[in-house]
Amino acid sequence: MFRAFRFIVDLFTQRHGVVAFAFFLLLGLLMRQAPTTVRQGVVATALGTVFYPAQLVATSLNTFRAVADENEQLKEENARLRQETYHAREGLQELARLHTLVRFDDKWDFPIVTARVVGHNPGRFLTTLVINRGTYHGVQEDMPVFSMNGLVGKITKAAMTHSRVQLLVDPNLKLSVMERRTRVVGFLESMDGHMLTAMVPTHAGIQVGDTLVTSGLGGIFPKGIPVGTVKNVRKSDLDVMRLMDVAPFQEFSILEEVFVMEKEPDWVIQELLDE
């Protein structure tokens, strides 16, 4: 079909007018004498030959568009599958963390509320967090907050569905601690919103690597929650006291889930604080 088209074009482009005239005259006579079905077939063939290049181009364009659309759909499907895989992986990691946290339910005599960290304070140092649990879930001010690694802080403000957590590194938080090996009691605070420092009596004999836990004094934190380890022991302004640099067990900047212990301050201590 394509060769016939080229033959006709060559007849005209090479100026063989007489041959072309004779060819079409003969073709007309034959078409007049031919049956109707033959004439229709010849006309269809001629039209097909003339329009074949245009049809070929149109078909190629449609095929190209179809391939491009299919490629775009495959890209979107690949992106969606990647996102679903990512969410599934995150869900498995979260499930593993929550499974570890749930084991604390049997360790304390107080109900536990699991919460997710949804915000940080915008300051230079990380001193507060926002969690997605509030008074509607049983969370109240001064309730202890901890993770599967150790103590995090306490609730300082509770709204209906969200609460603010004051971290151990907040300079306004003072904590009574106890060294697990010697059982000596001291207090822990942060002077700069970054490092933790504890003060204990000189005779305690605390060494680098010793573990600090909550002492249970003060009425807010129960006894025995892990706090951190001693990194360094140094002198203080008082000869009878020693200062200790403490590394907390929990890295606050990577917290995703925490536990809120539904423990209200001991009523005797709270009564004295209100006086």
PDB file of C-alpha atoms in Angstrom:
ATOM      1  CA  MET A   1       0.000   0.000   0.000  1.00  0.00           C
ATOM      2  CA  PHE A   2       2.778   2.399   0.833  1.00  0.00           C
ATOM      3  CA  ARG A   3       4.676   1.469  -2.345  1.00  0.00           C
ATOM      4  CA  ALA A   4       1.614   2.258  -4.465  1.00  0.00           C
ATOM      5  CA  PHE A   5       1.384   5.660  -2.830  1.00  0.00           C
ATOM      6  CA  ARG A   6       5.029   6.353  -3.574  1.00  0.00           C
ATOM      7  CA  PHE A   7       4.538   5.241  -7.207  1.00  0.00           C
ATOM      8  CA  ILE A   8       1.701   7.736  -7.700  1.00  0.00           C
ATOM      9  CA  VAL A   9       3.709  10.523  -6.097  1.00  0.00           C
ATOM     10  CA  ASP A  10       6.705   9.755  -8.313  1.00  0.00           C
ATOM     11  CA  LEU A  11       4.557   9.974 -11.423  1.00  0.00           C
ATOM     12  CA  PHE A  12       3.614  13.556 -10.617  1.00  0.00           C
ATOM     13  CA  THR A  13       6.899  14.757  -9.119  1.00  0.00           C
ATOM     14  CA  GLN A  14       8.903  13.528 -12.111  1.00  0.00           C
ATOM     15  CA  ARG A  15       6.474  15.283 -14.516  1.00  0.00           C
ATOM     16  CA  HIS A  16       5.350  12.153 -16.307  1.00  0.00           C
ATOM     17  CA  GLY A  17       2.044  13.803 -17.080  1.00  0.00           C
ATOM     18  CA  VAL A  18       1.160  11.708 -20.120  1.00  0.00           C
ATOM     19  CA  VAL A  19       1.753   8.450 -18.302  1.00  0.00           C
ATOM     20  CA  ALA A  20      -0.260   9.658 -15.344  1.00  0.00           C
ATOM     21  CA  PHE A  21      -3.125  10.783 -17.589  1.00  0.00           C
ATOM     22  CA  ALA A  22      -3.198   7.454 -19.380  1.00  0.00           C
ATOM     23  CA  PHE A  23      -3.026   5.563 -16.108  1.00  0.00           C
ATOM     24  CA  PHE A  24      -5.976   7.364 -14.597  1.00  0.00           C
ATOM     25  CA  LEU A  25      -7.989   7.173 -17.837  1.00  0.00           C
ATOM     26  CA  LEU A  26      -7.524   3.428 -17.962  1.00  0.00           C
ATOM     27  CA  LEU A  27      -8.321   3.151 -14.287  1.00  0.00           C
ATOM     28  CA  GLY A  28     -11.539   5.127 -14.803  1.00  0.00           C
ATOM     29  CA  LEU A  29     -12.674   2.894 -17.668  1.00  0.00           C
ATOM     30  CA  LEU A  30     -11.954  -0.228 -15.688  1.00  0.00           C
ATOM     31  CA  MET A  31     -13.774   1.163 -12.661  1.00  0.00           C
ATOM     32  CA  ARG A  32     -16.818   1.962 -14.796  1.00  0.00           C
ATOM     33  CA  GLN A  33     -17.017  -1.569 -16.136  1.00  0.00           C
ATOM     34  CA  ALA A  34     -16.212  -3.228 -12.805  1.00  0.00           C
ATOM     35  CA  PRO A  35     -18.877  -4.505 -10.408  1.00  0.00           C
ATOM     36  CA  THR A  36     -19.960  -2.306  -7.498  1.00  0.00           C
ATOM     37  CA  THR A  37     -18.087  -4.376  -4.899  1.00  0.00           C
ATOM     38  CA  VAL A  38     -14.865  -4.082  -6.883  1.00  0.00           C
ATOM     39  CA  ARG A  39     -15.249  -0.313  -7.263  1.00  0.00           C
ATOM     40  CA  GLN A  40     -15.858   0.051  -3.520  1.00  0.00           C
ATOM     41  CA  GLY A  41     -12.788  -2.030  -2.754  1.00  0.00           C
ATOM     42  CA  VAL A  42     -10.593   0.021  -5.094  1.00  0.00           C
ATOM     43  CA  VAL A  43     -11.868   3.295  -3.629  1.00  0.00           C
ATOM     44  CA  ALA A  44     -11.275   2.027  -0.085  1.00  0.00           C
ATOM     45  CA  THR A  45      -7.760   0.921  -1.031  1.00  0.00           C
ATOM     46  CA  ALA A  46      -6.990   4.266  -2.662  1.00  0.00           C
ATOM     47  CA  LEU A  47      -8.264   6.246   0.304  1.00  0.00           C
ATOM     48  CA  GLY A  48      -6.367   3.986   2.658  1.00  0.00           C
ATOM     49  CA  THR A  49      -3.186   4.550   0.655  1.00  0.00           C
ATOM     50  CA  VAL A  50      -3.606   8.326   0.657  1.00  0.00           C
ATOM     51  CA  PHE A  51      -4.423   8.632   4.370  1.00  0.00           C
ATOM     52  CA  TYR A  52      -2.072   5.901   5.580  1.00  0.00           C
ATOM     53  CA  PRO A  53       0.783   8.262   6.616  1.00  0.00           C
ATOM     54  CA  ALA A  54      -1.618  10.455   8.598  1.00  0.00           C
ATOM     55  CA  GLN A  55      -3.168   7.404  10.221  1.00  0.00           C
ATOM     56  CA  LEU A  56       0.290   6.091  11.041  1.00  0.00           C
ATOM     57  CA  VAL A  57       1.256   9.368  12.708  1.00  0.00           C
ATOM     58  CA  ALA A  58      -2.035   9.533  14.631  1.00  0.00           C
ATOM     59  CA  THR A  59      -1.655   5.933  15.793  1.00  0.00           C
ATOM     60  CA  SER A  60       1.924   6.609  16.911  1.00  0.00           C
ATOM     61  CA  LEU A  61       0.834   9.703  18.840  1.00  0.00           C
ATOM     62  CA  ASN A  62      -1.976   7.787  20.554  1.00  0.00           C
ATOM     63  CA  THR A  63       0.431   4.979  21.449  1.00  0.00           C
ATOM     64  CA  PHE A  64       2.932   7.483  22.847  1.00  0.00           C
ATOM     65  CA  ARG A  65       0.252   9.175  24.929  1.00  0.00           C
ATOM     66  CA  ALA A  66      -0.970   5.827  26.241  1.00  0.00           C
ATOM     67  CA  VAL A  67       2.570   4.815  27.226  1.00  0.00           C
ATOM     68  CA  ALA A  68       3.171   8.204  28.898  1.00  0.00           C
ATOM     69  CA  ASP A  69      -0.103   7.941  30.854  1.00  0.00           C
ATOM     70  CA  GLU A  70       0.721   4.391  31.920  1.00  0.00           C
ATOM     71  CA  ASN A  71       4.208   5.481  32.998  1.00  0.00           C
ATOM     72  CA  GLU A  72       2.727   8.303  35.088  1.00  0.00           C
ATOM     73  CA  GLN A  73       0.263   5.906  36.710  1.00  0.00           C
ATOM     74  CA  LEU A  74       3.087   3.490  37.507  1.00  0.00           C
ATOM     75  CA  LYS A  75       5.091   6.306  39.122  1.00  0.00           C
ATOM     76  CA  GLU A  76       2.121   7.294  41.274  1.00  0.00           C
ATOM     77  CA  GLU A  77       1.512   3.666  42.248  1.00  0.00           C
ATOM     78  CA  ASN A  78       5.187   3.231  43.145  1.00  0.00           C
ATOM     79  CA  ALA A  79       5.114   6.361  45.327  1.00  0.00           C
ATOM     80  CA  ARG A  80       1.949   5.161  47.061  1.00  0.00           C
ATOM     81  CA  LEU A  81       3.431   1.713  47.732  1.00  0.00           C
ATOM     82  CA  ARG A  82       6.604   3.297  49.112  1.00  0.00           C
ATOM     83  CA  GLN A  83       4.525   5.454  51.463  1.00  0.00           C
ATOM     84  CA  GLU A  84       2.482   2.460  52.616  1.00  0.00           C
ATOM     85  CA  THR A  85       5.679   0.485  53.249  1.00  0.00           C
ATOM     86  CA  TYR A  86       7.103   3.377  55.261  1.00  0.00           C
ATOM     87  CA  HIS A  87       3.953   3.663  57.382  1.00  0.00           C
ATOM     88  CA  ALA A  88       3.907  -0.098  57.952  1.00  0.00           C
ATOM     89  CA  ARG A  89       7.542  -0.048  59.091  1.00  0.00           C
ATOM     90  CA  GLU A  90       6.842   2.879  61.422  1.00  0.00           C
ATOM     91  CA  GLY A  91       3.815   1.056  62.809  1.00  0.00           C
ATOM     92  CA  LEU A  92       5.873  -2.055  63.595  1.00  0.00           C
ATOM     93  CA  GLN A  93       8.536   0.016  65.357  1.00  0.00           C
ATOM     94  CA  GLU A  94       5.887   1.851  67.372  1.00  0.00           C
ATOM     95  CA  LEU A  95       4.237  -1.452  68.308  1.00  0.00           C
ATOM     96  CA  ALA A  96       7.578  -2.779  69.569  1.00  0.00           C
ATOM     97  CA  ARG A  97       8.130   0.345  71.688  1.00  0.00           C
ATOM     98  CA  LEU A  98       4.620   0.232  73.128  1.00  0.00           C
ATOM     99  CA  HIS A  99       4.999  -3.463  73.896  1.00  0.00           C
ATOM    100  CA  THR A 100       8.057  -2.630  75.988  1.00  0.00           C
ATOM    101  CA  LEU A 101       6.258   0.236  77.718  1.00  0.00           C
ATOM    102  CA  VAL A 102       3.265  -1.916  78.622  1.00  0.00           C
ATOM    103  CA  ARG A 103       5.488  -4.022  80.888  1.00  0.00           C
ATOM    104  CA  PHE A 104       5.622  -1.071  83.309  1.00  0.00           C
ATOM    105  CA  ASP A 105       1.947  -1.607  84.120  1.00  0.00           C
ATOM    106  CA  ASP A 106       2.896  -4.487  86.414  1.00  0.00           C
ATOM    107  CA  LYS A 107       5.743  -2.618  88.114  1.00  0.00           C
ATOM    108  CA  TRP A 108       3.835   0.241  89.736  1.00  0.00           C
ATOM    109  CA  ASP A 109       0.703   0.369  91.849  1.00  0.00           C
ATOM    110  CA  PHE A 110      -0.721   3.254  89.848  1.00  0.00           C
ATOM    111  CA  PRO A 111      -2.639   3.295  86.546  1.00  0.00           C
ATOM    112  CA  ILE A 112      -0.595   4.203  83.502  1.00  0.00           C
ATOM    113  CA  VAL A 113      -1.647   6.403  80.558  1.00  0.00           C
ATOM    114  CA  THR A 114       0.247   5.989  77.293  1.00  0.00           C
ATOM    115  CA  ALA A 115       0.779   9.257  75.417  1.00  0.00           C
ATOM    116  CA  ARG A 116       2.411  10.438  72.214  1.00  0.00           C
ATOM    117  CA  VAL A 117       4.734  13.447  72.019  1.00  0.00           C
ATOM    118  CA  VAL A 118       3.167  16.015  69.672  1.00  0.00           C
ATOM    119  CA  GLY A 119       5.202  19.174  70.356  1.00  0.00           C
ATOM    120  CA  HIS A 120       8.424  20.691  71.744  1.00  0.00           C
ATOM    121  CA  ASN A 121       9.136  24.063  73.244  1.00  0.00           C
ATOM    122  CA  PRO A 122      10.691  26.457  70.681  1.00  0.00           C
ATOM    123  CA  GLY A 123      13.499  27.665  72.953  1.00  0.00           C
ATOM    124  CA  ARG A 124      17.235  27.151  72.649  1.00  0.00           C
ATOM    125  CA  PHE A 125      17.142  24.129  74.956  1.00  0.00           C
ATOM    126  CA  LEU A 126      14.489  21.433  75.072  1.00  0.00           C
ATOM    127  CA  THR A 127      12.843  21.829  78.488  1.00  0.00           C
ATOM    128  CA  THR A 128       9.165  21.036  77.819  1.00  0.00           C
ATOM    129  CA  LEU A 129       7.097  18.672  75.699  1.00  0.00           C
ATOM    130  CA  VAL A 130       3.446  18.519  74.680  1.00  0.00           C
ATOM    131  CA  ILE A 131       1.624  15.186  74.727  1.00  0.00           C
ATOM    132  CA  ASN A 132      -1.741  14.160  73.279  1.00  0.00           C
ATOM    133  CA  ARG A 133      -3.364  13.237  76.586  1.00  0.00           C
ATOM    134  CA  GLY A 134      -5.173  15.528  79.034  1.00  0.00           C
ATOM    135  CA  THR A 135      -7.802  15.677  81.758  1.00  0.00           C
ATOM    136  CA  TYR A 136     -10.225  13.766  79.543  1.00  0.00           C
ATOM    137  CA  HIS A 137      -7.823  10.803  79.766  1.00  0.00           C
ATOM    138  CA  GLY A 138      -7.177  11.152  83.513  1.00  0.00           C
ATOM    139  CA  VAL A 139      -4.008  13.248  83.306  1.00  0.00           C
ATOM    140  CA  GLN A 140      -3.560  15.893  86.004  1.00  0.00           C
ATOM    141  CA  GLU A 141      -0.854  18.366  87.019  1.00  0.00           C
ATOM    142  CA  ASP A 142       2.172  17.032  88.953  1.00  0.00           C
ATOM    143  CA  MET A 143       1.763  13.499  87.652  1.00  0.00           C
ATOM    144  CA  PRO A 144       5.112  11.751  86.892  1.00  0.00           C
ATOM    145  CA  VAL A 145       6.084  11.133  83.277  1.00  0.00           C
ATOM    146  CA  PHE A 146       8.586   8.460  82.252  1.00  0.00           C
ATOM    147  CA  SER A 147       9.600   6.295  79.311  1.00  0.00           C
ATOM    148  CA  MET A 148      10.856   2.751  78.986  1.00  0.00           C
ATOM    149  CA  ASN A 149      14.383   4.115  79.581  1.00  0.00           C
ATOM    150  CA  GLY A 150      13.786   6.233  82.653  1.00  0.00           C
ATOM    151  CA  LEU A 151      12.279   9.355  84.167  1.00  0.00           C
ATOM    152  CA  VAL A 152      11.239  12.140  81.805  1.00  0.00           C
ATOM    153  CA  GLY A 153       9.659  14.768  84.067  1.00  0.00           C
ATOM    154  CA  LYS A 154       6.213  15.729  85.307  1.00  0.00           C
ATOM    155  CA  ILE A 155       2.968  17.273  84.091  1.00  0.00           C
ATOM    156  CA  THR A 156       2.862  21.037  84.687  1.00  0.00           C
ATOM    157  CA  LYS A 157      -0.319  21.917  82.800  1.00  0.00           C
ATOM    158  CA  ALA A 158      -3.205  19.704  81.709  1.00  0.00           C
ATOM    159  CA  ALA A 159      -5.898  20.734  79.218  1.00  0.00           C
ATOM    160  CA  MET A 160      -8.796  18.633  77.993  1.00  0.00           C
ATOM    161  CA  THR A 161      -6.904  16.630  75.364  1.00  0.00           C
ATOM    162  CA  HIS A 162      -3.268  17.783  75.686  1.00  0.00           C
ATOM    163  CA  SER A 163      -0.753  18.343  78.467  1.00  0.00           C
ATOM    164  CA  ARG A 164       2.597  20.036  78.975  1.00  0.00           C
ATOM    165  CA  VAL A 165       5.501  18.006  80.367  1.00  0.00           C
ATOM    166  CA  GLN A 166       8.316  19.659  82.315  1.00  0.00           C
ATOM    167  CA  LEU A 167      11.550  17.792  81.577  1.00  0.00           C
ATOM    168  CA  LEU A 168      14.321  16.971  84.032  1.00  0.00           C
ATOM    169  CA  VAL A 169      16.603  19.503  82.343  1.00  0.00           C
ATOM    170  CA  ASP A 170      14.231  22.391  83.119  1.00  0.00           C
ATOM    171  CA  PRO A 171      16.071  24.593  85.689  1.00  0.00           C
ATOM    172  CA  ASN A 172      12.782  25.030  87.572  1.00  0.00           C
ATOM    173  CA  LEU A 173      12.505  21.309  88.327  1.00  0.00           C
ATOM    174  CA  LYS A 174      14.170  20.023  91.506  1.00  0.00           C
ATOM    175  CA  LEU A 175      14.240  16.289  92.123  1.00  0.00           C
ATOM    176  CA  SER A 176      15.160  14.152  95.121  1.00  0.00           C
ATOM    177  CA  VAL A 177      17.298  11.202  94.005  1.00  0.00           C
ATOM    178  CA  MET A 178      18.963   8.197  95.589  1.00  0.00           C
ATOM    179  CA  GLU A 179      22.073   6.324  94.541  1.00  0.00           C
ATOM    180  CA  ARG A 180      21.123   2.690  94.080  1.00  0.00           C
ATOM    181  CA  ARG A 181      24.318   1.133  95.477  1.00  0.00           C
ATOM    182  CA  THR A 182      24.972   3.303  98.558  1.00  0.00           C
ATOM    183  CA  ARG A 183      21.316   4.321  99.130  1.00  0.00           C
ATOM    184  CA  VAL A 184      22.464   7.873  99.860  1.00  0.00           C
ATOM    185  CA  VAL A 185      19.943  10.618  99.069  1.00  0.00           C
ATOM    186  CA  GLY A 186      20.667  13.902  97.290  1.00  0.00           C
ATOM    187  CA  PHE A 187      18.904  16.300  94.981  1.00  0.00           C
ATOM    188  CA  LEU A 188      19.197  16.816  91.235  1.00  0.00           C
ATOM    189  CA  GLU A 189      18.671  19.895  89.079  1.00  0.00           C
ATOM    190  CA  SER A 190      19.804  21.574  85.865  1.00  0.00           C
ATOM    191  CA  MET A 191      21.552  24.914  86.111  1.00  0.00           C
ATOM    192  CA  ASP A 192      21.641  25.725  82.394  1.00  0.00           C
ATOM    193  CA  GLY A 193      18.710  23.832  80.858  1.00  0.00           C
ATOM    194  CA  HIS A 194      21.084  21.318  79.316  1.00  0.00           C
ATOM    195  CA  MET A 195      23.243  19.453  81.859  1.00  0.00           C
ATOM    196  CA  LEU A 196      22.025  17.628  84.969  1.00  0.00           C
ATOM    197  CA  THR A 197      23.843  18.066  88.274  1.00  0.00           C
ATOM    198  CA  ALA A 198      23.268  16.226  91.553  1.00  0.00           C
ATOM    199  CA  MET A 199      24.559  17.121  95.022  1.00  0.00           C
ATOM    200  CA  VAL A 200      25.278  14.446  97.665  1.00  0.00           C
ATOM    201  CA  PRO A 201      27.196  14.295 100.921  1.00  0.00           C
ATOM    202  CA  THR A 202      30.971  13.916 100.619  1.00  0.00           C
ATOM    203  CA  HIS A 203      31.045  10.759 102.756  1.00  0.00           C
ATOM    204  CA  ALA A 204      28.650   8.930 100.418  1.00  0.00           C
ATOM    205  CA  GLY A 205      31.470   7.409  98.362  1.00  0.00           C
ATOM    206  CA  ILE A 206      29.617   7.701  95.070  1.00  0.00           C
ATOM    207  CA  GLN A 207      31.668   6.758  92.014  1.00  0.00           C
ATOM    208  CA  VAL A 208      31.510   7.333  88.294  1.00  0.00           C
ATOM    209  CA  GLY A 209      29.068   4.872  86.727  1.00  0.00           C
ATOM    210  CA  ASP A 210      26.760   4.651  89.761  1.00  0.00           C
ATOM    211  CA  THR A 211      23.020   4.751  89.099  1.00  0.00           C
ATOM    212  CA  LEU A 212      20.574   7.351  90.389  1.00  0.00           C
ATOM    213  CA  VAL A 213      16.869   6.641  90.893  1.00  0.00           C
ATOM    214  CA  THR A 214      14.018   8.635  92.365  1.00  0.00           C
ATOM    215  CA  SER A 215      14.094   8.568  96.166  1.00  0.00           C
ATOM    216  CA  GLY A 216      10.340   8.772  96.699  1.00  0.00           C
ATOM    217  CA  LEU A 217      10.726  11.939  98.794  1.00  0.00           C
ATOM    218  CA  GLY A 218       8.758  15.044  97.898  1.00  0.00           C
ATOM    219  CA  GLY A 219       5.443  13.336  97.314  1.00  0.00           C
ATOM    220  CA  ILE A 220       5.371  13.530  93.492  1.00  0.00           C
ATOM    221  CA  PHE A 221       7.654  10.812  92.127  1.00  0.00           C
ATOM    222  CA  PRO A 222       7.440   7.256  93.481  1.00  0.00           C
ATOM    223  CA  LYS A 223      10.594   5.536  94.627  1.00  0.00           C
ATOM    224  CA  GLY A 224      12.786   3.636  92.199  1.00  0.00           C
ATOM    225  CA  ILE A 225      12.277   5.252  88.763  1.00  0.00           C
ATOM    226  CA  PRO A 226      15.663   5.216  86.946  1.00  0.00           C
ATOM    227  CA  VAL A 227      17.053   8.708  86.399  1.00  0.00           C
ATOM    228  CA  GLY A 228      20.619   8.445  85.076  1.00  0.00           C
ATOM    229  CA  THR A 229      24.253   7.522  85.693  1.00  0.00           C
ATOM    230  CA  VAL A 230      27.091   9.484  87.299  1.00  0.00           C
ATOM    231  CA  LYS A 231      29.560  10.794  84.701  1.00  0.00           C
ATOM    232  CA  ASN A 232      31.813  12.848  86.936  1.00  0.00           C
ATOM    233  CA  VAL A 233      32.281  13.647  90.637  1.00  0.00           C
ATOM    234  CA  ARG A 234      33.746  17.024  91.635  1.00  0.00           C
ATOM    235  CA  LYS A 235      34.058  19.359  94.588  1.00  0.00           C
ATOM    236  CA  SER A 236      31.458  21.951  95.487  1.00  0.00           C
ATOM    237  CA  ASP A 237      31.621  25.204  97.414  1.00  0.00           C
ATOM    238  CA  LEU A 238      30.774  23.207 100.541  1.00  0.00           C
ATOM    239  CA  ASP A 239      33.371  20.754 101.863  1.00  0.00           C
ATOM    240  CA  VAL A 240      30.652  18.415 103.124  1.00  0.00           C
ATOM    241  CA  MET A 241      29.005  18.079  99.685  1.00  0.00           C
ATOM    242  CA  ARG A 242      30.063  16.754  96.289  1.00  0.00           C
ATOM    243  CA  LEU A 243      28.683  17.632  92.861  1.00  0.00           C
ATOM    244  CA  MET A 244      27.987  14.973  90.243  1.00  0.00           C
ATOM    245  CA  ASP A 245      27.428  15.394  86.535  1.00  0.00           C
ATOM    246  CA  VAL A 246      24.588  13.053  85.565  1.00  0.00           C
ATOM    247  CA  ALA A 247      23.751  11.563  82.163  1.00  0.00           C
ATOM    248  CA  PRO A 248      19.996  10.841  81.991  1.00  0.00           C
ATOM    249  CA  PHE A 249      18.909   7.426  80.785  1.00  0.00           C
ATOM    250  CA  GLN A 250      16.415   9.016  78.403  1.00  0.00           C
ATOM    251  CA  GLU A 251      17.487  11.224  75.484  1.00  0.00           C
ATOM    252  CA  PHE A 252      14.662  13.786  75.443  1.00  0.00           C
ATOM    253  CA  SER A 253      15.098  14.949  71.848  1.00  0.00           C
ATOM    254  CA  ILE A 254      14.115  11.542  70.416  1.00  0.00           C
ATOM    255  CA  LEU A 255      11.077  10.863  72.599  1.00  0.00           C
ATOM    256  CA  GLU A 256       8.014   9.680  70.692  1.00  0.00           C
ATOM    257  CA  GLU A 257       5.894   7.928  73.347  1.00  0.00           C
ATOM    258  CA  VAL A 258       5.807   8.382  77.132  1.00  0.00           C
ATOM    259  CA  PHE A 259       3.953   7.051  80.143  1.00  0.00           C
ATOM    260  CA  VAL A 260       2.002   9.237  82.535  1.00  0.00           C
ATOM    261  CA  MET A 261       1.593   7.717  85.987  1.00  0.00           C
ATOM    262  CA  GLU A 262      -1.809   8.545  87.443  1.00  0.00           C
ATOM    263  CA  LYS A 263      -0.350   9.344  90.829  1.00  0.00           C
ATOM    264  CA  GLU A 264      -1.450  12.487  92.614  1.00  0.00           C
ATOM    265  CA  PRO A 265       0.956  14.145  95.092  1.00  0.00           C
ATOM    266  CA  ASP A 266       0.813  12.646  98.608  1.00  0.00           C
ATOM    267  CA  TRP A 267      -1.790  14.582 100.532  1.00  0.00           C
ATOM    268  CA  VAL A 268       0.472  15.224 103.554  1.00  0.00           C
ATOM    269  CA  ILE A 269       3.231  16.750 101.416  1.00  0.00           C
ATOM    270  CA  GLN A 270       0.723  18.728  99.366  1.00  0.00           C
ATOM    271  CA  GLU A 271      -0.871  20.080 102.530  1.00  0.00           C
ATOM    272  CA  LEU A 272       2.510  21.315 103.776  1.00  0.00           C
ATOM    273  CA  LEU A 273       3.266  22.892 100.388  1.00  0.00           C
ATOM    274  CA  ASP A 274      -0.026  24.794 100.460  1.00  0.00           C
ATOM    275  CA  GLU A 275       0.696  26.385 103.842  1.00  0.00           C
TER     276      GLU A 275
END
